[in-house]
Every structure is written in C-alpha cells, then in structure tokens.
Coordinates of C-alpha atoms and ligand atoms in Angstrom, one line a residue:
X100 CA 227.7 119.2 97.8
X101 CA 229.3 120.3 94.2
X102 CA 227.0 118.8 90.7
X103 CA 229.9 115.9 90.0
X104 CA 229.2 114.3 93.8
X105 CA 225.8 114.6 94.4
X106 CA 225.7 113.4 90.2
X107 CA 228.0 110.6 91.1
X108 CA 225.4 109.9 94.9
X109 CA 223.3 110.0 92.5
X110 CA 221.8 106.3 93.1
X111 CA 222.1 105.9 97.1
X112 CA 220.7 109.5 97.3
X113 CA 217.4 109.4 94.9
X114 CA 218.0 112.7 94.2
X115 CA 220.5 115.2 93.7
X116 CA 221.8 116.2 96.8
X117 CA 222.5 120.0 95.8
X118 CA 222.0 123.2 98.0
X119 CA 218.5 125.2 97.6
X120 CA 219.2 129.2 98.0
X121 CA 215.9 129.7 100.1
X122 CA 215.4 132.9 98.8
X123 CA 214.9 131.9 95.2
X124 CA 211.4 132.2 93.7
X125 CA 210.8 128.0 93.0
X126 CA 207.1 128.4 91.3
X127 CA 209.2 131.2 89.4
X128 CA 211.6 129.3 88.4
X129 CA 209.9 125.9 87.4
X130 CA 207.8 127.6 84.4
X131 CA 211.1 129.1 83.5
X132 CA 212.7 125.9 83.2
X133 CA 209.4 124.6 81.1
X134 CA 209.0 127.3 78.6
X135 CA 213.0 126.9 77.7
X136 CA 213.0 122.7 77.8
X137 CA 209.9 122.4 76.7
X138 CA 208.7 120.5 79.5
X139 CA 205.3 118.7 81.4
X140 CA 205.4 118.1 84.5
X141 CA 202.7 115.1 85.2
X142 CA 202.1 114.8 88.9
X143 CA 199.3 112.5 90.5
X144 CA 196.8 113.9 93.2
X145 CA 198.4 112.3 96.4
X146 CA 201.6 115.1 95.9
X147 CA 201.9 117.9 98.1
X148 CA 199.9 120.7 97.6
X149 CA 202.2 123.5 95.3
X150 CA 203.7 121.1 93.3
X151 CA 200.2 120.3 92.6
X152 CA 200.2 123.7 91.7
X153 CA 202.8 123.8 89.2
X154 CA 201.6 120.6 87.7
X155 CA 200.5 121.1 84.3
X156 CA 198.4 118.0 84.2
X157 CA 196.9 116.6 87.7
X158 CA 195.3 113.3 87.3
X159 CA 195.3 109.2 88.9
X160 CA 197.4 107.2 87.0
X161 CA 195.2 106.8 84.0
X162 CA 195.1 110.2 83.1
X163 CA 199.2 109.9 83.6
X164 CA 199.4 107.2 81.0
X165 CA 196.8 108.7 78.5
X166 CA 199.0 112.1 79.1
X167 CA 202.5 110.6 79.0
X168 CA 201.4 108.6 75.3
X169 CA 200.2 111.8 74.8
X170 CA 202.5 114.7 74.5
X171 CA 204.6 116.3 72.2
X172 CA 207.3 118.3 74.8
X173 CA 210.4 116.9 74.9
X174 CA 211.2 116.3 78.9
X175 CA 208.5 115.0 80.4
X176 CA 208.5 115.3 84.5
X177 CA 207.1 113.0 86.5
X178 CA 205.8 114.1 90.2
X179 CA 205.1 111.0 91.5
X180 CA 206.3 107.8 91.7
X181 CA 208.7 105.1 90.4
X182 CA 206.4 102.8 88.5
X183 CA 204.4 105.6 87.1
X184 CA 207.7 107.6 85.8
X185 CA 208.5 103.6 84.1
X186 CA 205.3 103.3 82.6
X187 CA 205.9 106.7 81.1
X188 CA 209.3 106.2 79.9
X189 CA 207.4 102.6 78.4
X190 CA 204.9 104.8 76.2
X191 CA 207.1 107.8 74.9
X192 CA 210.6 106.1 75.1
X193 CA 212.9 108.6 73.1
X194 CA 211.7 111.3 75.9
X195 CA 214.4 112.1 78.2
X196 CA 211.4 111.5 81.8
X197 CA 213.0 112.6 85.2
X198 CA 211.6 111.6 88.2
X199 CA 212.6 114.6 91.1
X200 CA 213.7 111.5 93.3
X201 CA 214.5 107.8 91.8
X202 CA 213.6 106.4 95.6
X203 CA 210.0 107.5 95.5
X204 CA 208.8 103.7 94.8
X205 CA 205.2 102.4 96.1
X206 CA 204.6 99.1 98.9
X207 CA 202.0 98.0 96.8
X208 CA 205.1 97.4 94.0
X209 CA 207.4 95.8 96.2
X210 CA 205.1 93.9 97.5
X211 CA 205.2 91.9 93.8
X212 CA 208.2 90.7 93.0
X213 CA 209.2 89.6 89.6
X214 CA 211.1 86.5 90.4
X215 CA 208.6 85.4 92.1
X216 CA 205.7 85.9 90.9
X217 CA 207.4 84.0 87.7
X218 CA 206.4 80.9 89.9
X219 CA 203.3 82.0 90.7
X220 CA 202.4 82.9 87.4
X221 CA 204.2 79.3 86.4
X222 CA 201.5 77.1 89.3
X223 CA 199.0 78.7 86.3
X224 CA 199.0 78.1 83.2
X225 CA 195.6 78.6 81.6
X226 CA 195.2 82.2 83.4
X227 CA 195.8 85.9 81.4
X228 CA 197.2 87.7 83.7
X229 CA 196.0 91.7 84.9
X230 CA 198.1 93.8 86.3
X231 CA 197.0 96.7 88.8
X232 CA 199.7 99.8 87.0
X233 CA 201.0 100.2 90.3
X234 CA 203.7 97.4 90.2
X235 CA 206.7 96.9 88.5
X236 CA 208.7 98.1 84.6
X237 CA 209.9 94.3 85.2
X238 CA 206.3 93.1 85.6
X239 CA 204.2 94.9 82.9
X240 CA 206.6 92.5 81.3
X241 CA 204.9 88.7 82.4
X242 CA 201.2 90.4 82.3
X243 CA 198.9 90.4 79.3
X244 CA 196.5 94.1 80.4
X245 CA 197.1 96.6 83.1
X246 CA 194.6 98.3 83.9
X247 CA 194.3 101.5 87.2
X248 CA 191.2 101.9 89.4
X249 CA 189.5 104.0 86.6
X250 CA 189.2 100.9 83.8
X251 CA 189.5 98.5 86.8
X252 CA 186.2 97.2 86.1
X253 CA 185.6 97.8 82.3
X254 CA 189.0 95.6 81.4
X255 CA 188.1 92.4 83.4
X256 CA 184.8 92.2 82.3
X257 CA 185.7 93.1 79.1
X258 CA 187.5 89.3 79.6
X259 CA 185.1 86.2 77.7
X260 CA 183.6 84.9 81.7
X261 CA 185.1 81.6 81.1
X262 CA 188.8 83.1 80.9
X263 CA 190.7 82.2 83.9
X264 CA 192.6 85.4 85.6
X265 CA 194.9 86.3 87.9
X266 CA 195.3 89.9 89.2
X267 CA 198.0 91.1 90.7
X268 CA 199.3 93.3 92.7
X269 CA 196.7 94.3 94.9
X270 CA 194.3 91.9 96.5
X271 CA 192.3 94.6 98.3
X272 CA 191.3 95.4 94.1
X273 CA 190.8 92.6 93.0
X274 CA 188.9 91.2 95.6
X275 CA 186.5 95.1 95.2
X276 CA 186.7 93.2 91.6
X277 CA 185.4 89.5 92.4
X278 CA 182.4 91.2 93.8
X279 CA 182.0 93.8 91.9
X280 CA 182.0 91.1 88.7
X281 CA 180.9 87.5 90.3
X282 CA 184.0 86.8 88.6
X283 CA 186.9 83.8 90.2
X284 CA 190.3 85.7 90.4
X285 CA 193.1 84.1 91.5
X286 CA 194.3 87.2 93.3
X287 CA 198.1 87.8 94.1
X288 CA 198.4 88.5 98.2
X289 CA 199.8 91.9 98.4
X290 CA 198.3 95.7 99.8
X291 CA 199.1 99.5 100.1
X292 CA 200.5 100.5 103.0
X293 CA 198.3 103.9 102.9
X294 CA 195.2 102.1 101.7
X295 CA 195.2 98.9 104.6
X296 CA 195.8 101.7 107.8
X297 CA 192.4 103.3 107.9
X298 CA 190.1 101.8 111.5
X299 CA 187.3 100.7 110.8
X300 CA 186.2 102.0 114.4
X301 CA 187.6 105.2 114.4
X302 CA 185.6 106.0 111.1
X303 CA 182.2 105.3 112.5
X304 CA 182.3 107.4 115.8
X305 CA 183.5 110.0 112.9
X306 CA 179.9 109.1 111.4
X307 CA 178.1 109.7 114.3
X308 CA 179.3 112.9 114.5
X309 CA 179.9 113.9 111.4
X310 CA 176.1 112.2 110.2
X311 CA 175.1 114.4 107.1
X312 CA 178.3 113.5 105.8
X313 CA 179.4 110.5 102.6
X314 CA 181.6 108.6 103.4
X315 CA 183.6 107.4 99.9
X316 CA 186.8 105.1 99.1
X317 CA 189.5 103.9 97.2
X318 CA 189.5 100.7 96.3
X319 CA 192.7 99.9 97.6
X320 CA 191.2 100.1 101.1
X321 CA 190.8 96.3 102.6
X322 CA 187.1 95.2 102.0
X323 CA 185.7 95.7 105.9
X324 CA 186.1 100.1 105.6
X325 CA 184.6 99.2 101.2
X326 CA 181.6 98.0 102.6
X327 CA 180.5 100.8 104.3
X328 CA 181.2 103.4 102.0
X329 CA 178.8 105.5 101.0
X330 CA 180.4 105.5 97.2
X331 CA 183.7 103.9 96.2
X332 CA 186.1 105.0 93.4
X333 CA 189.6 106.1 91.8
X334 CA 191.1 109.4 92.8
X335 CA 189.8 110.9 89.6
X336 CA 186.6 109.1 90.6
X337 CA 185.8 110.2 94.0
X338 CA 186.5 114.0 93.1
X339 CA 184.2 113.4 90.4
X340 CA 182.1 112.6 93.4
X341 CA 182.2 115.5 95.4
X342 CA 181.7 117.6 93.3
X343 CA 178.7 116.1 91.7
X344 CA 177.2 115.4 95.1
X345 CA 175.0 117.4 96.6
X346 CA 176.6 116.8 100.1
X347 CA 178.6 119.1 101.8
X348 CA 181.0 116.9 104.4
X349 CA 182.6 114.0 103.4
X350 CA 185.0 111.1 104.5
X351 CA 187.7 110.6 102.1
X352 CA 189.7 107.9 102.5
X353 CA 193.0 107.7 100.4
X354 CA 196.0 109.6 100.6
X355 CA 195.7 112.7 102.0
X356 CA 197.3 115.1 99.3
X357 CA 193.5 114.6 97.1
X358 CA 191.9 117.1 99.4
X359 CA 194.1 120.2 97.9
X360 CA 191.8 119.3 94.2
X361 CA 188.4 118.6 97.1
X362 CA 189.0 121.6 99.1
X363 CA 190.0 123.7 95.5
X364 CA 187.0 122.4 93.3
X365 CA 184.4 122.7 95.6
X366 CA 185.7 125.8 98.1
X367 CA 182.7 125.7 100.5
X368 CA 181.9 122.0 100.8
X369 CA 184.3 120.4 104.2
X370 CA 186.4 117.7 103.4
X371 CA 187.7 115.0 106.3
X372 CA 190.6 112.5 106.0
X373 CA 189.9 108.8 107.2
X374 CA 191.2 108.4 110.2
X375 CA 194.0 105.8 109.9
X376 CA 194.7 102.8 113.2
X377 CA 197.4 105.1 114.9
X378 CA 197.5 108.9 115.8
X379 CA 199.8 109.9 113.4
X380 CA 199.0 111.0 109.5
X381 CA 200.0 107.5 108.4
X382 CA 197.0 108.3 105.3
X383 CA 200.4 110.5 103.6
X384 CA 201.8 108.0 101.6
X385 CA 206.3 108.9 102.5
X386 CA 207.0 107.3 97.9
X387 CA 204.7 110.6 97.0
X388 CA 205.9 112.6 99.5
X389 CA 209.7 112.3 99.0
X390 CA 209.1 114.6 95.9
X391 CA 209.5 118.1 97.4
X392 CA 209.2 121.9 94.6
X393 CA 213.0 121.7 95.9
X394 CA 213.8 119.0 93.8
X395 CA 212.0 118.9 91.4
X396 CA 213.3 122.3 90.7
X397 CA 216.5 120.4 91.0
X398 CA 216.1 117.6 88.0
X399 CA 214.5 120.1 86.0
X400 CA 217.7 122.5 86.2
X401 CA 220.1 119.2 85.8
X402 CA 218.4 117.0 84.0
X403 CA 219.3 114.1 86.2
X404 CA 217.7 111.5 87.8
X405 CA 216.6 110.4 84.5
X406 CA 214.2 107.6 84.4
X407 CA 216.4 104.8 81.9
X408 CA 215.1 100.8 80.9
X409 CA 216.2 98.7 78.9
X410 CA 214.6 98.1 75.5
X411 CA 213.1 94.4 76.4
X412 CA 211.9 96.1 79.5
X413 CA 210.0 98.3 76.9
X414 CA 209.3 96.5 74.1
X415 CA 207.8 93.6 76.4
X416 CA 206.0 95.8 78.8
X417 CA 204.8 98.3 76.5
X418 CA 202.2 95.6 74.8
X419 CA 199.7 95.5 78.9
X420 CA 199.9 99.0 78.3
X421 CA 198.9 99.9 75.4
X422 CA 196.4 96.9 75.4
X423 CA 194.5 98.8 78.8
X424 CA 195.1 102.4 77.2
X425 CA 193.0 101.0 74.3
X426 CA 190.3 98.7 76.7
X427 CA 189.7 102.3 78.1
X428 CA 189.6 103.5 74.5
X429 CA 186.8 101.2 73.0
X430 CA 185.3 102.0 77.1
X431 CA 184.7 105.4 76.8
X432 CA 187.9 106.3 78.9
X433 CA 189.8 107.9 76.9
X434 CA 192.1 111.2 77.9
X435 CA 190.8 113.6 80.4
X436 CA 192.0 117.0 80.7
Ligands
13P618 P1 194.5 106.4 91.4 O1 195.0 108.1 91.4 O2 194.4 105.8 90.0 O3 193.3 106.2 91.8 O4 196.1 105.3 92.0 C1 195.5 105.9 93.8 C2 196.9 105.4 94.1 O5 197.5 104.5 95.0 C3 198.7 106.0 92.7 O6 199.7 104.8 94.1
SF4_619 FE1 202.3 103.0 96.2 FE2 200.0 103.2 98.3 FE3 202.2 105.0 97.3 FE4 200.2 104.4 95.8 S1 199.7 105.3 97.8 S2 202.3 104.7 95.5 S3 199.8 102.5 96.0 S4 202.1 103.0 98.4

C-alpha cells in the first residue's frame, strides 16, 4: 500500500498499513527519529519487551501522566493504549501526540460509555465522581477527580469522610478501595478483561508446587484473587515489591508484560505469570499488544496516527487529571524517574 492510501485508510485500519523492510534496524531507526524530531517515547509496562527497551520512559499510568505533563519534547509517542495517549494530549495540548495503533483500546474504558454514565450520575446528584484513569477522555469530562492504581487510596482518603462517592469504571478496584478505606462508594459495573481471567484453582495448585513463592496481584483482579495475595499494588508497586522483597520466586497476577522489567531488575529471581482460567495466554492484553516495533517506527516516520481531541473535551477533562496530580504531589507520589 502507498502512503496516500495508507493515510486514507488510517481510521479504518487503526495504523499505517505500510510494508517495512524486514532488514531495517528498527531500534537504530527509532533512535534516529527520536533525535531528529525531538520526540519522546513513553511506554507502559504492558508493552512488548522490545518497545520497552527503546522507550525513554517506562512506567505505570501515574508515572506516564506525570511524564506527559513535564516533557519538553515536541512529539510524544505513546506506546500504550488510546486512553493513555488521550491523557497525554489533555496534559500537553500543544504537542503532537502519536499512538502507533489507534485501535489499541481498553475493555475497561469501553465498559463505561459516557452517555450511560451521565444518566447514572444523574441518579446520584450529591456524589462526587472519582474515575480510574482507564476511561475515555469524554468520561473524564464527567469526572471530578481521576486516580490510578498507585494513588487511588490517597485520592479517596483525601476526601471528607461524609463525602458521597461514585467510583468508575472498575468495580474490582472499587471493591478493593471500599475494603481498604471502609468508605461506602457507589460502583460502576466495569472490569478489565485481562485481570478477570485468573484462575483461583490453578493459582492455589501453583502455590502448592512453589511454597516459597510470593503471590502478588494488581487491584484490578477480582476480590477472590486479591484475598489470596501476599501483596497488592499497581504495576510500579508490584515491580518495586519484587526488587525489595527477599523472596526468590513470585507468582504475578497482572498483564505478563511487566515480567520483562521484573526480570531485568532482579535477574536471579524467578517470575511466574499467574495462570488464567483456560490454557491460552490471556493475561497478555490484546489492546496493549496491538503496538509493534514496525507500527512504532512507521508512526514516528510519518507522524501518524495522531491523537486529536475537541477543545471542550481537553478543557473540561483535564481538570480531573490536574486534581489527581495535585493530590498525588501532596501525598508524596511525585514525578518518578
Ligand atoms: P497501572 O500500570 O497504572 O497499574 O495500570 C494497569 C493497567 O491496567 C493499565 O492499563
Ligand atoms: Fe485496559 Fe485491562 Fe488492557 Fe489495561 S490491561 S489496557 S485495563 S484491557
């Protein structure tokens, strides 16, 4: 396909469908483009290992938002999913934000359509809305304060005890927060397809075979999985735990991409992905994994696909992210390198 046709078909395909010479040194090309275009690559821990290794910053949703707000690059290339790139655009509206594949979505963000949420919110007029950052830019316009899995507890605890709260869209994270804070929150019934796939029975059997392994889990997992965990945390929290804990073996219940950084940080420790309910590798996020090195190279070369948002969404949505960043700063969860 030629460039003109590929550009025309971009919305339909989600990415620039152009052939890439298999002999091209993609790492070298991406490094060259970064310098030439003053671009920064921000990658989430769930990206494939090669993408993580070529990124300028790898992190969780909070760290990525903080980096997007602080960078002085002209172009932000977001190796993650659509809502993350939208967040970067809201925080840096004058910068060009690129996403290698526009169809890199999120089942959790999709589980909360703004038109339905608006009606839900109308039924609870005296409630403040706290939304997990894994939601669309439009949902953020209906949100008072965003949160990530790193700062969710600090955000909820920053609110007065008698403040009524709607928490959206992740019911599992919401239930975890209710348990931790003792607060009564109204929950939207959404969930992440990757974190709901873990098998209680198979994890129990795995722990019998690995009695010294610590079982660690992301709070997007279901309550019966979290109840078994030795430690619960965001991707950054889980990574730090594996670095500092003396155990040599860990069973990890989150998207398998994080194992790359865990293994790099602790080469002598053993990391076992928690088993899903069936035999497939379902703890790979199919949305995150739509990004590839070829798509990353093409989007940097041709500066497409680009994230564009209407002004009203940026103006109204960014307030909820700014409030989150302010509370995180106060709670000592500042910019991480
Ligand atoms: P964190 O990396 O912020 O823990 O988020 C996990 C996730 O599911 C991102 O899509
Ligand atoms: Fe969304 Fe879950 Fe994939 Fe994260 S892992 S992008 S929450 S579907």
